[in-house]
Amino acid sequence: MQITRASDYAVRVMIYLASLPEGSTVRQSQMSRATEVSGHFLSKVLQQLVRARLIRSQRGSGGGYALAAPAAGVSLLDVVQAMEGPVRLNQCIEEGPSCQRKAWCPAHQVWAEAQAAITNVLGSASMAGLASQAKGMSCQLHDKTVWITGAADGLNAK
Amino acid sequence: MQITRASDYAVRVMIYLASLPEGSTVRQSQMSRATEVSGHFLSKVLQQLVRARLIRSQRGSGGGYALAAPAAGVSLLDVVQAMEGPVRLNQCIEEGPSCQRKAWCPAHQVWAEAQAAITNVLGSASMAGLASQAKGMSCQLHDKTVWITGAADGLNAK
């Protein structure tokens, strides 16, 4: 019952992009430095985020990756689900006849309640809000200013 | 981000045992029928529950498996953690230097909050409470009375 490493990295990518001026595109090499995710794994994460239409890829000079939609409308839950599919704390939570016992199993209701609790927390955290916090935090910790330096290095604001 | 099948089966085992008269021991074959978990997988689940001291194994005639402690004091969270270890929604939630970024990463706090939400829900559901609900539910649904029939078939109340 743990998010995948890919989800964790996708969240880093999304918060980083959300921390930049609107419309910024970032090369993968710069993204790798800012998020501390190595190139090969980062490629896979970026591809998945593009497929989920959370970011867009732009080729050519000045190209890179950019948010596909305003960061305020994208939640932590959206990012996790883009990487892992719908959050289902137990198989029985899926719609349809996923478990014959679910109509009368007392645990089913608890799984559903726990899932609602987690999706509520993750769904309430927007990328814009987290990026705003990240900026404040990295200003306080001058040895961890990767988000801030990223904003001035290797990106193309439009 | 999903509990394992073994955890789901362990919960079935624990609710079933909690639905029986206190001190009852149940043979594995009967447990398999009641929980609808096949023998080989059930063996592994039972072994793990014994190791976690949630149930005890009794050899010989009249032997089988029984709860090791009152069902009111065992939560759904206890059972899941017995099978999977401590719930950690993300690796960064672990104590110690699990992630260098966690001191300033804004997502860390959200993972922690989501984890607290889920452990709160699962920790509040006791095996005794769930077993009580299971009894009521299986009485209402006469074609799903496996928990009830189990109480009269193949167990040894002391």
GROMACS .gro file of C-alpha atoms in nm:
model
  316
    1MET     CA    1   0.000   0.000   0.000
    2GLN     CA    2   0.251   0.253  -0.122
    3ILE     CA    3   0.268   0.486  -0.419
    4THR     CA    4   0.521   0.388  -0.682
    5ARG     CA    5   0.852   0.560  -0.726
    6ALA     CA    6   0.726   0.675  -1.066
    7SER     CA    7   0.435   0.856  -0.896
    8ASP     CA    8   0.671   1.022  -0.653
    9TYR     CA    9   0.890   1.141  -0.940
   10ALA     CA   10   0.587   1.257  -1.139
   11VAL     CA   11   0.481   1.469  -0.843
   12ARG     CA   12   0.828   1.626  -0.831
   13VAL     CA   13   0.806   1.705  -1.203
   14MET     CA   14   0.462   1.860  -1.174
   15ILE     CA   15   0.547   2.072  -0.870
   16TYR     CA   16   0.864   2.190  -1.040
   17LEU     CA   17   0.680   2.291  -1.358
   18ALA     CA   18   0.411   2.458  -1.151
   19SER     CA   19   0.675   2.664  -0.971
   20LEU     CA   20   0.789   2.826  -1.297
   21PRO     CA   21   0.639   3.127  -1.476
   22GLU     CA   22   0.328   3.030  -1.669
   23GLY     CA   23   0.401   2.893  -2.016
   24SER     CA   24   0.761   2.794  -1.933
   25THR     CA   25   0.908   2.498  -2.115
   26VAL     CA   26   1.193   2.301  -1.962
   27ARG     CA   27   1.448   2.074  -2.123
   28GLN     CA   28   1.474   1.724  -1.985
   29SER     CA   29   1.832   1.775  -1.867
   30GLN     CA   30   1.726   2.072  -1.659
   31MET     CA   31   1.426   1.881  -1.528
   32SER     CA   32   1.658   1.599  -1.424
   33ARG     CA   33   1.879   1.835  -1.223
   34ALA     CA   34   1.586   2.009  -1.057
   35THR     CA   35   1.395   1.695  -0.962
   36GLU     CA   36   1.697   1.475  -0.892
   37VAL     CA   37   1.553   1.203  -1.114
   38SER     CA   38   1.794   1.029  -1.352
   39GLY     CA   39   1.746   1.058  -1.728
   40HIS     CA   40   1.611   0.715  -1.821
   41PHE     CA   41   1.352   0.695  -1.546
   42LEU     CA   42   1.261   1.059  -1.599
   43SER     CA   43   1.192   0.989  -1.968
   44LYS     CA   44   0.937   0.725  -1.878
   45VAL     CA   45   0.771   0.950  -1.622
   46LEU     CA   46   0.751   1.238  -1.870
   47GLN     CA   47   0.605   1.013  -2.140
   48GLN     CA   48   0.337   0.896  -1.902
   49LEU     CA   49   0.252   1.251  -1.797
   50VAL     CA   50   0.226   1.350  -2.165
   51ARG     CA   51  -0.005   1.053  -2.233
   52ALA     CA   52  -0.221   1.161  -1.940
   53ARG     CA   53  -0.226   1.515  -2.085
   54LEU     CA   54  -0.091   1.671  -1.769
   55ILE     CA   55   0.212   1.806  -1.955
   56ARG     CA   56   0.288   1.865  -2.322
   57SER     CA   57   0.606   1.809  -2.516
   58GLN     CA   58   0.739   2.066  -2.760
   59ARG     CA   59   1.007   1.973  -3.009
   60GLY     CA   60   1.282   2.184  -3.164
   61SER     CA   61   1.487   2.478  -3.047
   62GLY     CA   62   1.340   2.622  -2.731
   63GLY     CA   63   1.142   2.303  -2.688
   64GLY     CA   64   1.093   2.090  -2.380
   65TYR     CA   65   0.811   2.011  -2.146
   66ALA     CA   66   0.542   2.239  -2.010
   67LEU     CA   67   0.224   2.208  -1.809
   68ALA     CA   68  -0.072   2.128  -2.031
   69ALA     CA   69  -0.322   2.300  -1.803
   70PRO     CA   70  -0.319   2.556  -1.519
   71ALA     CA   71  -0.149   2.415  -1.209
   72ALA     CA   72  -0.434   2.525  -0.986
   73GLY     CA   73  -0.661   2.270  -1.153
   74VAL     CA   74  -0.431   1.971  -1.114
   75SER     CA   75  -0.426   1.784  -0.785
   76LEU     CA   76  -0.183   1.539  -0.629
   77LEU     CA   77  -0.452   1.278  -0.684
   78ASP     CA   78  -0.462   1.358  -1.057
   79VAL     CA   79  -0.088   1.302  -1.081
   80VAL     CA   80  -0.090   0.975  -0.888
   81GLN     CA   81  -0.382   0.846  -1.093
   82ALA     CA   82  -0.209   0.949  -1.416
   83MET     CA   83   0.075   0.718  -1.321
   84GLU     CA   84  -0.108   0.432  -1.149
   85GLY     CA   85  -0.465   0.443  -1.270
   86PRO     CA   86  -0.761   0.499  -1.038
   87VAL     CA   87  -0.680   0.468  -0.667
   88ARG     CA   88  -0.832   0.143  -0.546
   89LEU     CA   89  -0.729   0.059  -0.191
   90ASN     CA   90  -0.858  -0.295  -0.238
   91GLN     CA   91  -0.970  -0.482  -0.549
   92CYS     CA   92  -1.323  -0.499  -0.411
   93ILE     CA   93  -1.355  -0.121  -0.439
   94GLU     CA   94  -1.363  -0.145  -0.818
   95GLU     CA   95  -1.698  -0.108  -0.983
   96GLY     CA   96  -1.869  -0.420  -1.109
   97PRO     CA   97  -1.850  -0.774  -0.972
   98SER     CA   98  -1.488  -0.747  -0.849
   99CYS     CA   99  -1.564  -0.957  -0.542
  100GLN     CA  100  -1.870  -1.170  -0.481
  101ARG     CA  101  -1.849  -1.100  -0.110
  102LYS     CA  102  -1.866  -0.723  -0.125
  103ALA     CA  103  -2.244  -0.697  -0.093
  104TRP     CA  104  -2.226  -0.836   0.259
  105CYS     CA  105  -1.859  -0.811   0.365
  106PRO     CA  106  -1.824  -0.567   0.657
  107ALA     CA  107  -1.465  -0.482   0.563
  108HIS     CA  108  -1.575  -0.353   0.221
  109GLN     CA  109  -1.728  -0.045   0.377
  110VAL     CA  110  -1.410   0.029   0.573
  111TRP     CA  111  -1.192  -0.002   0.262
  112ALA     CA  112  -1.428   0.237   0.085
  113GLU     CA  113  -1.415   0.483   0.374
  114ALA     CA  114  -1.034   0.468   0.389
  115GLN     CA  115  -1.014   0.521   0.016
  116ALA     CA  116  -1.243   0.822   0.038
  117ALA     CA  117  -1.023   0.965   0.314
  118ILE     CA  118  -0.706   0.933   0.111
  119THR     CA  119  -0.853   1.061  -0.216
  120ASN     CA  120  -0.998   1.355  -0.029
  121VAL     CA  121  -0.657   1.456   0.108
  122LEU     CA  122  -0.472   1.402  -0.220
  123GLY     CA  123  -0.749   1.563  -0.423
  124SER     CA  124  -0.734   1.877  -0.211
  125ALA     CA  125  -0.366   1.946  -0.276
  126SER     CA  126  -0.319   2.137  -0.601
  127MET     CA  127   0.007   2.163  -0.790
  128ALA     CA  128  -0.017   2.542  -0.771
  129GLY     CA  129  -0.052   2.532  -0.394
  130LEU     CA  130   0.237   2.291  -0.351
  131ALA     CA  131   0.459   2.490  -0.588
  132SER     CA  132   0.387   2.802  -0.388
  133GLN     CA  133   0.493   2.623  -0.070
  134ALA     CA  134   0.804   2.486  -0.243
  135LYS     CA  135   0.916   2.836  -0.337
  136GLY     CA  136   0.877   2.956   0.019
  137MET     CA  137   1.058   2.657   0.158
  138SER     CA  138   1.351   2.676  -0.083
  139CYS     CA  139   1.395   3.046  -0.005
  140GLN     CA  140   1.430   2.959   0.362
  141LEU     CA  141   1.682   2.682   0.298
  142HIS     CA  142   1.951   2.836   0.084
  143ASP     CA  143   2.127   2.504   0.030
  144LYS     CA  144   1.812   2.359  -0.127
  145THR     CA  145   1.726   2.620  -0.383
  146VAL     CA  146   1.704   2.386  -0.676
  147TRP     CA  147   1.348   2.490  -0.755
  148ILE     CA  148   1.442   2.857  -0.757
  149THR     CA  149   1.765   2.816  -0.953
  150GLY     CA  150   1.572   2.599  -1.196
  151ALA     CA  151   1.348   2.892  -1.270
  152ALA     CA  152   1.644   3.095  -1.393
  153ASP     CA  153   1.842   2.822  -1.563
  154GLY     CA  154   1.756   2.623  -1.872
  155LEU     CA  155   1.393   2.709  -1.919
  156ASN     CA  156   1.215   2.916  -2.176
  157ALA     CA  157   0.940   3.140  -2.051
  158LYS     CA  158   0.708   3.261  -2.323
  159MET     CA  159  -0.139   0.190  -0.377
  160GLN     CA  160  -0.345  -0.116  -0.297
  161ILE     CA  161  -0.344  -0.370  -0.019
  162THR     CA  162  -0.216  -0.712  -0.115
  163ARG     CA  163  -0.438  -1.010  -0.174
  164ALA     CA  164  -0.275  -1.169   0.131
  165SER     CA  165  -0.392  -0.879   0.346
  166ASP     CA  166  -0.746  -0.911   0.210
  167TYR     CA  167  -0.745  -1.282   0.292
  168ALA     CA  168  -0.597  -1.221   0.637
  169VAL     CA  169  -0.882  -0.981   0.711
  170ARG     CA  170  -1.134  -1.249   0.608
  171VAL     CA  171  -0.965  -1.497   0.841
  172MET     CA  172  -0.962  -1.258   1.133
  173ILE     CA  173  -1.324  -1.150   1.090
  174TYR     CA  174  -1.431  -1.512   1.062
  175LEU     CA  175  -1.247  -1.613   1.380
  176ALA     CA  176  -1.386  -1.307   1.558
  177SER     CA  177  -1.740  -1.412   1.461
  178LEU     CA  178  -1.709  -1.742   1.649
  179PRO     CA  179  -1.762  -1.805   2.020
  180GLU     CA  180  -1.461  -1.696   2.225
  181GLY     CA  181  -1.189  -1.960   2.245
  182SER     CA  182  -1.303  -2.144   1.931
  183THR     CA  183  -1.041  -2.324   1.726
  184VAL     CA  184  -1.097  -2.390   1.357
  185ARG     CA  185  -0.937  -2.643   1.127
  186GLN     CA  186  -0.774  -2.508   0.813
  187SER     CA  187  -1.017  -2.694   0.586
  188GLN     CA  188  -1.312  -2.527   0.754
  189MET     CA  189  -1.138  -2.191   0.742
  190SER     CA  190  -1.084  -2.239   0.370
  191ARG     CA  191  -1.455  -2.301   0.310
  192ALA     CA  192  -1.565  -2.010   0.524
  193THR     CA  193  -1.323  -1.755   0.382
  194GLU     CA  194  -1.320  -1.886   0.025
  195VAL     CA  195  -0.941  -1.886   0.023
  196SER     CA  196  -0.767  -2.188  -0.127
  197GLY     CA  197  -0.550  -2.412   0.088
  198HIS     CA  198  -0.199  -2.322  -0.022
  199PHE     CA  199  -0.247  -1.947  -0.007
  200LEU     CA  200  -0.443  -1.979   0.315
  201SER     CA  201  -0.151  -2.169   0.476
  202LYS     CA  202   0.083  -1.880   0.405
  203VAL     CA  203  -0.166  -1.626   0.539
  204LEU     CA  204  -0.219  -1.828   0.858
  205GLN     CA  205   0.155  -1.869   0.911
  206GLN     CA  206   0.203  -1.494   0.882
  207LEU     CA  207  -0.082  -1.424   1.125
  208VAL     CA  208   0.073  -1.670   1.370
  209ARG     CA  209   0.412  -1.501   1.334
  210ALA     CA  210   0.246  -1.165   1.402
  211ARG     CA  211   0.081  -1.322   1.710
  212LEU     CA  212  -0.269  -1.232   1.597
  213ILE     CA  213  -0.372  -1.598   1.593
  214ARG     CA  214  -0.230  -1.911   1.753
  215SER     CA  215  -0.197  -2.261   1.617
  216GLN     CA  216  -0.291  -2.565   1.825
  217ARG     CA  217  -0.179  -2.911   1.717
  218GLY     CA  218  -0.345  -3.247   1.768
  219SER     CA  219  -0.702  -3.366   1.792
  220GLY     CA  220  -0.934  -3.071   1.833
  221GLY     CA  221  -0.656  -2.845   1.714
  222GLY     CA  222  -0.664  -2.567   1.462
  223TYR     CA  223  -0.635  -2.192   1.468
  224ALA     CA  224  -0.778  -1.947   1.717
  225LEU     CA  225  -0.749  -1.577   1.791
  226ALA     CA  226  -0.451  -1.502   2.011
  227ALA     CA  227  -0.612  -1.197   2.170
  228PRO     CA  228  -0.963  -1.051   2.215
  229ALA     CA  229  -1.107  -0.938   1.882
  230ALA     CA  230  -1.208  -0.602   2.024
  231GLY     CA  231  -0.841  -0.510   2.060
  232VAL     CA  232  -0.736  -0.597   1.705
  233SER     CA  233  -0.796  -0.344   1.427
  234LEU     CA  234  -0.804  -0.371   1.051
  235LEU     CA  235  -0.483  -0.171   1.056
  236ASP     CA  236  -0.319  -0.431   1.283
  237VAL     CA  237  -0.407  -0.706   1.037
  238VAL     CA  238  -0.284  -0.517   0.730
  239GLN     CA  239   0.040  -0.426   0.907
  240ALA     CA  240   0.088  -0.785   1.019
  241MET     CA  241   0.090  -0.883   0.652
  242GLU     CA  242   0.265  -0.586   0.490
  243GLY     CA  243   0.464  -0.414   0.762
  244PRO     CA  244   0.400  -0.055   0.868
  245VAL     CA  245   0.174   0.143   0.635
  246ARG     CA  246   0.394   0.391   0.449
  247LEU     CA  247   0.210   0.571   0.173
  248ASN     CA  248   0.539   0.694   0.031
  249GLN     CA  249   0.897   0.597   0.110
  250CYS     CA  250   0.963   0.947   0.243
  251ILE     CA  251   0.722   0.884   0.531
  252GLU     CA  252   0.963   0.638   0.689
  253GLU     CA  253   1.161   0.760   0.983
  254GLY     CA  254   1.523   0.853   0.931
  255PRO     CA  255   1.687   0.991   0.617
  256SER     CA  256   1.459   0.809   0.369
  257CYS     CA  257   1.457   1.108   0.133
  258GLN     CA  258   1.691   1.405   0.139
  259ARG     CA  259   1.414   1.628   0.009
  260LYS     CA  260   1.161   1.564   0.281
  261ALA     CA  261   1.266   1.853   0.505
  262TRP     CA  262   1.152   2.103   0.243
  263CYS     CA  263   0.935   1.906  -0.003
  264PRO     CA  264   0.576   2.037   0.010
  265ALA     CA  265   0.433   1.701  -0.100
  266HIS     CA  266   0.582   1.529   0.205
  267GLN     CA  267   0.328   1.690   0.435
  268VAL     CA  268   0.040   1.582   0.210
  269TRP     CA  269   0.161   1.221   0.202
  270ALA     CA  270   0.185   1.230   0.581
  271GLU     CA  271  -0.167   1.372   0.610
  272ALA     CA  272  -0.310   1.113   0.370
  273GLN     CA  273  -0.136   0.836   0.560
  274ALA     CA  274  -0.276   0.963   0.889
  275ALA     CA  275  -0.625   0.967   0.734
  276ILE     CA  276  -0.603   0.607   0.617
  277THR     CA  277  -0.448   0.471   0.935
  278ASN     CA  278  -0.712   0.650   1.135
  279VAL     CA  279  -0.995   0.481   0.942
  280LEU     CA  280  -0.835   0.135   0.944
  281GLY     CA  281  -0.727   0.169   1.306
  282SER     CA  282  -1.082   0.248   1.415
  283ALA     CA  283  -1.234  -0.073   1.274
  284SER     CA  284  -1.199  -0.359   1.522
  285MET     CA  285  -1.231  -0.725   1.433
  286ALA     CA  286  -1.505  -0.759   1.695
  287GLY     CA  287  -1.706  -0.478   1.540
  288LEU     CA  288  -1.666  -0.614   1.188
  289ALA     CA  289  -1.755  -0.966   1.299
  290SER     CA  290  -2.069  -0.835   1.463
  291GLN     CA  291  -2.167  -0.666   1.137
  292ALA     CA  292  -2.085  -0.981   0.940
  293LYS     CA  293  -2.323  -1.184   1.154
  294GLY     CA  294  -2.604  -0.938   1.099
  295MET     CA  295  -2.538  -0.921   0.727
  296SER     CA  296  -2.523  -1.297   0.678
  297CYS     CA  297  -2.850  -1.341   0.867
  298GLN     CA  298  -3.015  -1.101   0.624
  299LEU     CA  299  -2.875  -1.275   0.319
  300HIS     CA  300  -2.965  -1.641   0.362
  301ASP     CA  301  -2.761  -1.746   0.059
  302LYS     CA  302  -2.446  -1.601   0.212
  303THR     CA  303  -2.448  -1.758   0.556
  304VAL     CA  304  -2.101  -1.899   0.541
  305TRP     CA  305  -1.992  -1.716   0.855
  306ILE     CA  306  -2.290  -1.846   1.047
  307THR     CA  307  -2.275  -2.203   0.921
  308GLY     CA  308  -1.904  -2.198   0.997
  309ALA     CA  309  -1.984  -2.134   1.359
  310ALA     CA  310  -2.169  -2.464   1.380
  311ASP     CA  311  -1.951  -2.674   1.155
  312GLY     CA  312  -1.594  -2.786   1.205
  313LEU     CA  313  -1.488  -2.576   1.498
  314ASN     CA  314  -1.420  -2.656   1.857
  315ALA     CA  315  -1.548  -2.411   2.110
  316LYS     CA  316  -1.388  -2.441   2.449
   0.00000   0.00000   0.00000
